[in-house]
C-alpha positions as semicolon CSV with decimal commas, in nm:
position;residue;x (nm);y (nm);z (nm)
1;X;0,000;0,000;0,000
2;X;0,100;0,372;-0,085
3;X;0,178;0,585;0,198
4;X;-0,012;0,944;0,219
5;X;0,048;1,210;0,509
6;X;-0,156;1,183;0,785
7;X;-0,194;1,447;1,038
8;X;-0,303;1,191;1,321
9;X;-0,685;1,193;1,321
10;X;-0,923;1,297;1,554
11;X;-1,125;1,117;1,804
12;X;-1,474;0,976;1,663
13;X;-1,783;1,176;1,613
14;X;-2,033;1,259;1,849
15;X;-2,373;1,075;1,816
16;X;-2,514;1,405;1,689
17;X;-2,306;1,348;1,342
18;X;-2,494;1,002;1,307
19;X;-2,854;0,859;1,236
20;X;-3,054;0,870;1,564
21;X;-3,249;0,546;1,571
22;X;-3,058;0,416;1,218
23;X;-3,124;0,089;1,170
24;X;-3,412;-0,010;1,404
25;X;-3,608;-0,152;1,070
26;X;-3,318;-0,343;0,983
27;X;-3,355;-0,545;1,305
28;X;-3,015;-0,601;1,449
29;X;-3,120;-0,837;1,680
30;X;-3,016;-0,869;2,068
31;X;-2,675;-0,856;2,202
32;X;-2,488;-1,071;2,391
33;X;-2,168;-1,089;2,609
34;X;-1,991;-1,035;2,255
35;X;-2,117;-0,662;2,272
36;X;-1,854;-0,495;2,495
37;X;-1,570;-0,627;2,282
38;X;-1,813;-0,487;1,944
39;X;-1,838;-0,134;2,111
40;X;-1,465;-0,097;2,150
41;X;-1,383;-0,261;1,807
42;X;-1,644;0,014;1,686
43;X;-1,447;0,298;1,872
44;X;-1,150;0,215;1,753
45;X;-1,256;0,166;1,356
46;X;-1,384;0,541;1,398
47;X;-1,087;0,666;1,461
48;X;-0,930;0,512;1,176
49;X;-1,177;0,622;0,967
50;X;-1,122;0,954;1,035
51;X;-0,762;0,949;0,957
52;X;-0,815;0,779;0,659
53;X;-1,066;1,092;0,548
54;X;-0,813;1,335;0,641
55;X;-0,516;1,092;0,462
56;X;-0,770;1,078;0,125
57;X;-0,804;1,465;0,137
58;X;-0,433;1,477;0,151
59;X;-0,322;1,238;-0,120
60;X;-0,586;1,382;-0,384
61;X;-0,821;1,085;-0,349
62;X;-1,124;1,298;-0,299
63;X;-1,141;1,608;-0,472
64;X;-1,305;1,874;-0,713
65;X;-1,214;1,635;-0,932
66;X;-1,255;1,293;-0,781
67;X;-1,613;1,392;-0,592
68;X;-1,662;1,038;-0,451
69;X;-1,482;0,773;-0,321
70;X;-1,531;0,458;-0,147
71;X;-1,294;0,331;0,137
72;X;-1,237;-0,027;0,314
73;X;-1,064;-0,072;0,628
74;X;-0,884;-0,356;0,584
75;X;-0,839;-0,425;0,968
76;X;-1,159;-0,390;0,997
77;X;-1,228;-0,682;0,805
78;X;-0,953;-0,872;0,885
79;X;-1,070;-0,838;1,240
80;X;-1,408;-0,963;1,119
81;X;-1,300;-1,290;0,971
82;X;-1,089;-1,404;1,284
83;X;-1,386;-1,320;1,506
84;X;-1,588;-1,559;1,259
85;X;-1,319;-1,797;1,295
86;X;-1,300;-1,788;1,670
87;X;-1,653;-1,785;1,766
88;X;-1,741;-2,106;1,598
89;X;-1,378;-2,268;1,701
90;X;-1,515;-2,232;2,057
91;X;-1,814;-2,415;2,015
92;X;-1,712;-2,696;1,757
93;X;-1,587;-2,985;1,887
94;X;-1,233;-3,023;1,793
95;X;-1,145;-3,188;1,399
96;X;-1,445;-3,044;1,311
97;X;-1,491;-2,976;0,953
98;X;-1,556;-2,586;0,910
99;X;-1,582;-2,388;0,617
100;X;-1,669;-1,990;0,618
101;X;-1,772;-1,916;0,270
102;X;-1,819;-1,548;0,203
103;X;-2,091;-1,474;0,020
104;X;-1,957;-1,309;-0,269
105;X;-2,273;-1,096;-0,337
106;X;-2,202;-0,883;-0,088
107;X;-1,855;-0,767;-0,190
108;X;-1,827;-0,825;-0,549
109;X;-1,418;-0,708;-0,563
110;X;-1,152;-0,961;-0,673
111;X;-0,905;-0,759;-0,380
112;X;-1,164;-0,833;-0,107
113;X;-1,268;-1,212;-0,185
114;X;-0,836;-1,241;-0,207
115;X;-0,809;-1,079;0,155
116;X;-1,079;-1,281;0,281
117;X;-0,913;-1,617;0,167
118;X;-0,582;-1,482;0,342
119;X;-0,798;-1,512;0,632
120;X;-0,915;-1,861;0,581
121;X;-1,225;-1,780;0,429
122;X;-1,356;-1,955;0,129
123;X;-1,657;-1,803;-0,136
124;X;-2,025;-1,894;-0,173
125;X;-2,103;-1,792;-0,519
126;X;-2,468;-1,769;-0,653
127;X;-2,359;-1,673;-1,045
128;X;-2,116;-1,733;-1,334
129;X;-1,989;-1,389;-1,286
130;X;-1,927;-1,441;-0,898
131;X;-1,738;-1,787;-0,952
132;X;-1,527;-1,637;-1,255
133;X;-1,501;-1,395;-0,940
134;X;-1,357;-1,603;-0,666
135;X;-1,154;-1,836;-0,968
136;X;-0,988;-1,475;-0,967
137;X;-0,877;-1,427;-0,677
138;X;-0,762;-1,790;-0,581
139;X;-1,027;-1,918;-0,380
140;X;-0,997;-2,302;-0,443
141;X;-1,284;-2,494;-0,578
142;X;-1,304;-2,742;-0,266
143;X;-1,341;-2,378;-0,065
144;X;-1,639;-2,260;-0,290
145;X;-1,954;-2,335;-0,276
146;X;-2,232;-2,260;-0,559
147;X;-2,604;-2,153;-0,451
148;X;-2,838;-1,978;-0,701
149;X;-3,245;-2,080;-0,818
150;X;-3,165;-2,041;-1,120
151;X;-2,867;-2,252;-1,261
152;X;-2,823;-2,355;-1,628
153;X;-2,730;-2,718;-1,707
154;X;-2,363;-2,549;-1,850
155;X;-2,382;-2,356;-1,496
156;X;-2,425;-2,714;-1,308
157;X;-2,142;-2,898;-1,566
158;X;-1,909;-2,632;-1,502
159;X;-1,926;-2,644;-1,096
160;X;-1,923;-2,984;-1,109
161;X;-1,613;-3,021;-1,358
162;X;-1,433;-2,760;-1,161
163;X;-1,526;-2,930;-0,773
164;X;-1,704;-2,710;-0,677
165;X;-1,985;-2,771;-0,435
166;X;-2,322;-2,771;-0,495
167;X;-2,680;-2,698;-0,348
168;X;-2,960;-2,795;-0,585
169;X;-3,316;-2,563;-0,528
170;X;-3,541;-2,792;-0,637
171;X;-3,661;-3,123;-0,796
172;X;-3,604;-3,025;-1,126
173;X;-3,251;-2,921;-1,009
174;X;-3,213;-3,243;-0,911
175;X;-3,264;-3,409;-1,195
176;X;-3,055;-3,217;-1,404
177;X;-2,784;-3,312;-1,124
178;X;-2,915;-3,716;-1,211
179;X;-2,774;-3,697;-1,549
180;X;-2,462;-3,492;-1,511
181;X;-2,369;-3,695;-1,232
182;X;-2,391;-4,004;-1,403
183;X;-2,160;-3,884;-1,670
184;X;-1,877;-3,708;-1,425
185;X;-1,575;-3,899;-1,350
186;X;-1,612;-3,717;-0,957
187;X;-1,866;-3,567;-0,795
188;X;-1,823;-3,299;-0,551
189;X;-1,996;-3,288;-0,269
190;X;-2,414;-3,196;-0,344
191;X;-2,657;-3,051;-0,087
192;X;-3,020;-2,932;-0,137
193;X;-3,206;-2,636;-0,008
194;X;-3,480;-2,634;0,201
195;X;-3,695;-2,404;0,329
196;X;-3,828;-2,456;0,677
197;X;-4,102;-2,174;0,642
198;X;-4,085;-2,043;0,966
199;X;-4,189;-1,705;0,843
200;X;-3,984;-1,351;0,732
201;X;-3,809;-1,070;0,977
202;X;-3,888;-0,705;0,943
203;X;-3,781;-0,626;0,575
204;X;-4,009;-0,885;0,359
205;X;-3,838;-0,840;0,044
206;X;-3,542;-1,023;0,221
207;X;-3,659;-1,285;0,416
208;X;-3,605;-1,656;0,280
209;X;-3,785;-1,848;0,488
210;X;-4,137;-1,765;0,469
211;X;-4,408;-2,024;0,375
212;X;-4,363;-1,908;-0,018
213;X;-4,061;-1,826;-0,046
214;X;-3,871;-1,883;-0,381
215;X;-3,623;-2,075;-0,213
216;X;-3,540;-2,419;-0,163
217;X;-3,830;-2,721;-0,126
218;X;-4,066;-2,585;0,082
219;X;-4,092;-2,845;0,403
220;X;-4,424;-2,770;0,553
221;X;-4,563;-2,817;0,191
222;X;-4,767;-3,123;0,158
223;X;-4,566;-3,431;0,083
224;X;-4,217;-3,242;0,068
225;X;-4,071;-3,375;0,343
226;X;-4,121;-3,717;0,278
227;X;-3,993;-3,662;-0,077
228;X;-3,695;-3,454;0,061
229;X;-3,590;-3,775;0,287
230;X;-3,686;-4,033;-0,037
231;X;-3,481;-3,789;-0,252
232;X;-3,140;-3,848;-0,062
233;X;-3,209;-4,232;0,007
234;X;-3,282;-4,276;-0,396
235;X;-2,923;-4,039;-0,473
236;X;-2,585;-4,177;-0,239
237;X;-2,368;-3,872;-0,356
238;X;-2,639;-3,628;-0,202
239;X;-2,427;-3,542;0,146
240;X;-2,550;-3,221;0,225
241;X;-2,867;-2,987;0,376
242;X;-2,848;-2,638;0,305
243;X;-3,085;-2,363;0,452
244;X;-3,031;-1,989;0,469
245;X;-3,334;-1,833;0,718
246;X;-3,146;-1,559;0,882
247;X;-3,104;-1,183;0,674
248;X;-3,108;-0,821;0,809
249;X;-3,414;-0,816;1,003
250;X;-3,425;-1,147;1,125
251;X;-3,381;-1,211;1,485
252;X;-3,148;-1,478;1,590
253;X;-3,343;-1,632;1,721
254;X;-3,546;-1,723;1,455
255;X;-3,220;-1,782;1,228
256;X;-3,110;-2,069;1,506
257;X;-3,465;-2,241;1,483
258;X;-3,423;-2,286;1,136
259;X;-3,026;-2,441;1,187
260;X;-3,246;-2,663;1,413
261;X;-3,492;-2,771;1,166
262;X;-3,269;-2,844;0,912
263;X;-3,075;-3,038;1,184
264;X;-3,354;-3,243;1,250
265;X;-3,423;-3,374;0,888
266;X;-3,072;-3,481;0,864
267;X;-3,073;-3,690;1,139
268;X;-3,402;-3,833;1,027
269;X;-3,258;-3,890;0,690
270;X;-2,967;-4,066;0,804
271;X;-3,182;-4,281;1,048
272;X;-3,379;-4,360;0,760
273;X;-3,073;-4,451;0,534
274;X;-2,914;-4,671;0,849
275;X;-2,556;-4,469;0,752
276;X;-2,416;-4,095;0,734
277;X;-2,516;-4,011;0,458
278;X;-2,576;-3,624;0,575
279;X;-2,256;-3,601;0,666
280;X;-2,222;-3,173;0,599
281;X;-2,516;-2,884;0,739
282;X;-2,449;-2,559;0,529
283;X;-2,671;-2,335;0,803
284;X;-2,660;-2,000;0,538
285;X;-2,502;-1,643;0,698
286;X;-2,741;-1,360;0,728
287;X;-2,660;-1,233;1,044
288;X;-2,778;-0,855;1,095
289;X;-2,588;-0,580;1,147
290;X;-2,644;-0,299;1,350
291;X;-2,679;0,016;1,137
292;X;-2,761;0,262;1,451
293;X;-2,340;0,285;1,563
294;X;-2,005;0,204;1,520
295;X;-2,091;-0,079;1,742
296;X;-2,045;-0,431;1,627
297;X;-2,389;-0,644;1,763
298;X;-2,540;-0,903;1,742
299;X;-2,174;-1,070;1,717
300;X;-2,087;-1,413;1,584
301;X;-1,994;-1,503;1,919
302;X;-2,350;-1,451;2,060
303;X;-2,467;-1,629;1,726
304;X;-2,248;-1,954;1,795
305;X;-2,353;-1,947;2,168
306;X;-2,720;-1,925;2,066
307;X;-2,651;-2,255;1,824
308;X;-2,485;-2,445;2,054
309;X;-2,762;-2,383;2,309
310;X;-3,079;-2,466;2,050
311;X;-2,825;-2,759;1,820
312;X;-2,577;-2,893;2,036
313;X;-2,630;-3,175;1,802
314;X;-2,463;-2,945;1,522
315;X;-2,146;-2,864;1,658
316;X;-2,016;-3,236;1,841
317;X;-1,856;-3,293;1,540
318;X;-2,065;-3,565;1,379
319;X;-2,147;-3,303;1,079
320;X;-1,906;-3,066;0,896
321;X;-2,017;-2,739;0,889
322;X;-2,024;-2,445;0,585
323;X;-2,166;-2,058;0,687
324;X;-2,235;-1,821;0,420
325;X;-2,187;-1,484;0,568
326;X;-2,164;-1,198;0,384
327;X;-2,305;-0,816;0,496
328;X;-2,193;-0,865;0,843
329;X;-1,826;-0,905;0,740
330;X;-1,821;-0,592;0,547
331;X;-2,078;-0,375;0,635
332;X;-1,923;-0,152;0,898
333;X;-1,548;-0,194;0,748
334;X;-1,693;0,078;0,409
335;X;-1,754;0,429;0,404
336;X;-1,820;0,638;0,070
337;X;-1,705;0,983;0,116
338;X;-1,863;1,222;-0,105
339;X;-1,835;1,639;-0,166
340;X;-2,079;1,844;-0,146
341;X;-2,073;2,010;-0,502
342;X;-2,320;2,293;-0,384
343;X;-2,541;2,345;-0,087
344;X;-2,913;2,559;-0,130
345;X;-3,209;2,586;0,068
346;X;-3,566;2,451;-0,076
347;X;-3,852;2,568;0,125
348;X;-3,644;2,680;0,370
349;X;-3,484;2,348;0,438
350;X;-3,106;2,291;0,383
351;X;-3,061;2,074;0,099
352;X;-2,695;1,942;0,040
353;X;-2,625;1,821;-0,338
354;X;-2,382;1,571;-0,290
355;X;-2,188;1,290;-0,555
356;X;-2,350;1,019;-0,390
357;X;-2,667;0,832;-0,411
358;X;-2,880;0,588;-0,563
359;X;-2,600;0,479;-0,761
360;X;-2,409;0,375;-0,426
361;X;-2,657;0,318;-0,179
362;X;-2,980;0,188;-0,360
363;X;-3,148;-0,008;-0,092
364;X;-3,153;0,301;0,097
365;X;-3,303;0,573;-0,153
366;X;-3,567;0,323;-0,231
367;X;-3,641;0,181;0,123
368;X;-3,528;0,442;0,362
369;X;-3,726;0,274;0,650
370;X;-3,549;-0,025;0,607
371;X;-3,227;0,048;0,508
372;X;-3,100;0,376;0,714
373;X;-2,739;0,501;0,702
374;X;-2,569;0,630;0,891
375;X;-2,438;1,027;0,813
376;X;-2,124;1,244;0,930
377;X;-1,932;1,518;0,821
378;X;-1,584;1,691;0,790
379;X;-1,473;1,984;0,657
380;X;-1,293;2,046;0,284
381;X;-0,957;1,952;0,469
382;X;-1,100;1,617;0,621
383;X;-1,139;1,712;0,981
384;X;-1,471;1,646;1,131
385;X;-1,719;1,940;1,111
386;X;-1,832;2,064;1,413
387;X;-2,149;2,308;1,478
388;X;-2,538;2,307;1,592
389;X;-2,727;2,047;1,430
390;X;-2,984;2,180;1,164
391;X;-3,213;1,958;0,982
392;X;-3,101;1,926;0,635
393;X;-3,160;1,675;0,327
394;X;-2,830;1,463;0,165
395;X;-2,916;1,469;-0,178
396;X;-2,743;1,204;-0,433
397;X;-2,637;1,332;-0,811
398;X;-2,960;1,112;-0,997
399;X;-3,233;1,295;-1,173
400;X;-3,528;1,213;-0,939
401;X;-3,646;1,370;-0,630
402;X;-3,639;1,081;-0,378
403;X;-3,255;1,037;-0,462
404;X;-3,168;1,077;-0,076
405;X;-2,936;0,951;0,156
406;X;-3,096;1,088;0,444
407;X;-3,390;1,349;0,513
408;X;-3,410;1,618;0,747
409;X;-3,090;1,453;0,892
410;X;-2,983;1,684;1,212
411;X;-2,602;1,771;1,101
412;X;-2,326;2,067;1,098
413;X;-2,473;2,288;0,833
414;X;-2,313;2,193;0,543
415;X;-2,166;2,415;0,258
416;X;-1,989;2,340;-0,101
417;X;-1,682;2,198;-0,026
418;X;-1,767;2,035;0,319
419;X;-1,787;1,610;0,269
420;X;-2,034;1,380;0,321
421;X;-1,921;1,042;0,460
422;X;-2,206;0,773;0,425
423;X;-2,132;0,499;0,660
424;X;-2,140;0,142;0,682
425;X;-2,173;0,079;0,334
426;X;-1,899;-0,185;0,300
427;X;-2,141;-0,420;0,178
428;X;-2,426;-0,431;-0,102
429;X;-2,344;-0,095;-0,196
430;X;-2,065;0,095;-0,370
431;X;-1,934;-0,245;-0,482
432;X;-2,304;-0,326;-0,606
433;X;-2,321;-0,040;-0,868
434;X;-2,646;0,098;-0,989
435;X;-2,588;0,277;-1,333
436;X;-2,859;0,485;-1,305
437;X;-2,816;0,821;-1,534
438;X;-2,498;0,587;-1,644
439;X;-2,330;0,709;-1,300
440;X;-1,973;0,609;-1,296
441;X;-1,850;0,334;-1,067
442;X;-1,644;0,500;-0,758
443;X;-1,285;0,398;-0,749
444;X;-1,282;0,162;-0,418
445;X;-0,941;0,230;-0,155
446;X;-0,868;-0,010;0,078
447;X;-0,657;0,145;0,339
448;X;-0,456;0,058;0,668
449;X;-0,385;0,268;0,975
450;X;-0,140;0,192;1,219
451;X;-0,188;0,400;1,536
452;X;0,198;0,428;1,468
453;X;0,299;0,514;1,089
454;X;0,099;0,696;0,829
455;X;-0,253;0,614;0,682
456;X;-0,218;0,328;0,380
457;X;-0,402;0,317;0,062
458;X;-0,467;0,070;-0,163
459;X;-0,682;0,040;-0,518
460;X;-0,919;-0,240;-0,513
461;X;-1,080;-0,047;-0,817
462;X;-1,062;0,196;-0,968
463;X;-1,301;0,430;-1,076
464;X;-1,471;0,398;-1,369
465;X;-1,416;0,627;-1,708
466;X;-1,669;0,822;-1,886
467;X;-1,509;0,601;-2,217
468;X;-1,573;0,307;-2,033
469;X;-1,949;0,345;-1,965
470;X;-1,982;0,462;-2,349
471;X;-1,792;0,092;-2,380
472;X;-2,027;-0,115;-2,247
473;X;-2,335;0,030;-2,350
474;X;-2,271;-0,051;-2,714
475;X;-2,091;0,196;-2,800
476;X;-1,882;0,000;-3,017
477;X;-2,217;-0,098;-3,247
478;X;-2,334;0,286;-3,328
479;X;-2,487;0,206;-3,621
480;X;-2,634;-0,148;-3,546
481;X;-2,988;-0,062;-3,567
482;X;-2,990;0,143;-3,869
483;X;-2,837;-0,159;-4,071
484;X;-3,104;-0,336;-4,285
């Protein structure tokens, strides 16, 4: 990483520069014992973060010219993926099979899924374009695992050439699986999805398990359990149960009843098969994260503890074990940082026009209630702006009126110049772009700050050229529909 000049930060924002109430329709969940070491892993990621504003001033990373940019703290997430590690190594038995397979979804950046397999992780991959993904940055095909509902028979051929794992969505998925199988040389391992339907969490549009959700054979269904049990009897190379219940808004409680259900059928398919035959659960990810402060909660530590109270059965080591988590290990570790190209007044509210938006943070702009962020400030040098709180709107750059990051947001009054850092937006967002008003892509920093030594950047990509959107929306076929 390049070194810039850092002047040595500032302590974190008060609470007034953030969301009041952020996040409480995104349902974080409870906390646990795992919540005192979350608050002062929070405290000290703000402080890094606010170097790393002032170091991106400094080095010409955020500018008149450059009006957005998106930053990732790498210790951030590498302090994510050893608490992931750790909290299920203390509740495994020992020689227990475990594999953490980011969800790829989440952080679409060949850099990221490359630090995260530094860190032991593997990839859970739900597309062509997210396994080319993880091929890229050297996550092994034993270490990936391929969910999607909609896979082609070449999609299917190719995981199964390449070893990767599979979880088949349905019947017909199945049977596709029938005839490639037959015809491969291996097979890698092959789960199937279920769906407990144990109903949704506060945000509908994400949650998995409700009784019709498009995922996975639906259990309660008439018939589909038996057929699920008959389904691995009738197929010896089908070794694994896969359910994903748990996404922002659903309480953990909820996400560990569904672990428990899936539990259950294996060991009542394997009673019925008089062998082992489930020999792997692959229990999903979708933990929540808090989007109300820098505070880390629910943790995986409370998560584990809250499986091996409700499945002790899971974790004695008769089952290997794959987790699919994806927002909570990057959510809090990304920040966009964005100027504020002018500020005005519309019916006597502050309004400032800033470079980010929908194209960034789309969830939010279209479901505010849901999907919060977080808001502070800093001056044009990068030092945290300071002054009474005014109500005032943070406007994106798209070409409709609800294009808002926040609304009547109490803040420093803001003026041109001043920047705009949207925060925990590590995940699903800057890395997920939205082209609306073909909106350029924001060149992504990672960046490292020792309390000793200057602030460290990185580019994990970088931003995307005017000639490059032109590119890709066929601009090298001008005259293809006037031909003929």
């Amino acid at each position: 990483m390049a070194s810039v000049g850092d002047t040595g930060g500032k302590a974190a924002h008060d609470a007034r520069h953030e969301a009041p109430g952020a996040g409480t329709g995104a349902g974080a969940g409870k906390a646990g014992a795992g919540s005192a070491a979350g608050a002062g892993a929070g405290a000290d990621a703000a402080v890094r973060r606010d170097r790393a504003v002032r170091a991106a001033v400094e080095q010409g990373l955020i500018s008149g010219a450059e009006p957005i940019v998106a930053l990732l703290d790498v210790a951030g997430i590498r302090a994510s993926a050893a608490a992931l590690r750790a909290a299920f190594d203390r509740v495994t038995a020992p020689g227990t099979p475990v594999l953490h397979a980011f969800a790829v979804k989440a952080a679409p950046l060949v850099p990221v899924l490359r630090l995260l397999a530094a860190e032991g992780l593997g990839a859970e991959v739900a597309s062509p374009g997210e396994l080319a993904l993880a091929r890229a940055a050297g996550v092994r095909a034993e270490r990936t695992v391929l969910d999607a509902p909609a896979k082609t028979v070449a999609e299917l051929r190719e995981a199964l050439a390449l070893g990767v794992a599979v979880n088949a969505d349905n019947p017909q998925e199945l049977a596709r699986l029938d005839a490639l199988t037959a015809a491969a040389p291996t097979v890698p391992p092959c789960g199937l999805r279920v769906n407990p339907q144990l109903g949704g969490g506060s945000i509908g549009a994400l949650s998995t398990a409700t009784a019709t959700s498009k995922f996975g054979v639906a259990l309660r269904d008439e018939g589909a359990r038996a057929w699920t049990v008959r389904a691995f009897l009738d197929r010896p190379w089908l070794t694994r149960l896969h359910i994903h219940s748990g996404s922002q808004g659903v309480p953990l409680e909820l996400m560990a009843r569904g672990v428990r259900e899936v539990y259950e059928l294996a060991e009542e398919i394997n009673a019925a098969a008089g062998r082992h035959q489930v020999d792997t659960l692959d229990i999903g990810g979708g933990l929540p994260v808090n989007f109300a402060s820098d505070t880390q909660t629910p943790t995986y530590a409370d998560y584990a503890r809250l499986l091996s109270g409700t499945v002790p059965g899971l974790l004695d080591g008769r089952y290997g074990l794959v987790t699919e988590f994806g927002r909570s290990l990057l959510a809090k570790h990304g920040t966009v940082l964005a100027r504020v190209e002018y500020a005005k007044t519309s019916g006597a509210r502050p309004i400032a026009v800033t470079h980010a938006g929908v194209q960034v943070a789309t969830r939010t702009v279209y479901d505010p209630v849901s999907w919060p962020l977080r808001i502070t400030t800093y001056d044009p040098t990068g030092a945290p702006k300071s002054g009474p709180a005014v109500g005032q709107d943070i406007a994106g750059p798209a070409c409709f009126a609800g294009d808002l990051l926040a609304e009547n947001r109490p803040l420093p009054l803001l003026a041109q110049g001043d920047l705009v850092a949207a925060l925990d937006t590590g995940a699903y967002c800057f890395a997920t772009h939205y082209s609306y008003n073909s909106l350029a892509r924001p060149g992504v920093h990672g960046f490292t700050a020792p309390a000793r030594g200057p602030v460290r950047f990185a580019t994990v990509r970088t931003a995307q050229s005017v000639e490059e959107i032109v590119a890709e929306s066929g601009g090298a076929h001008p005259d293809a529909l006037l031909e003929g």
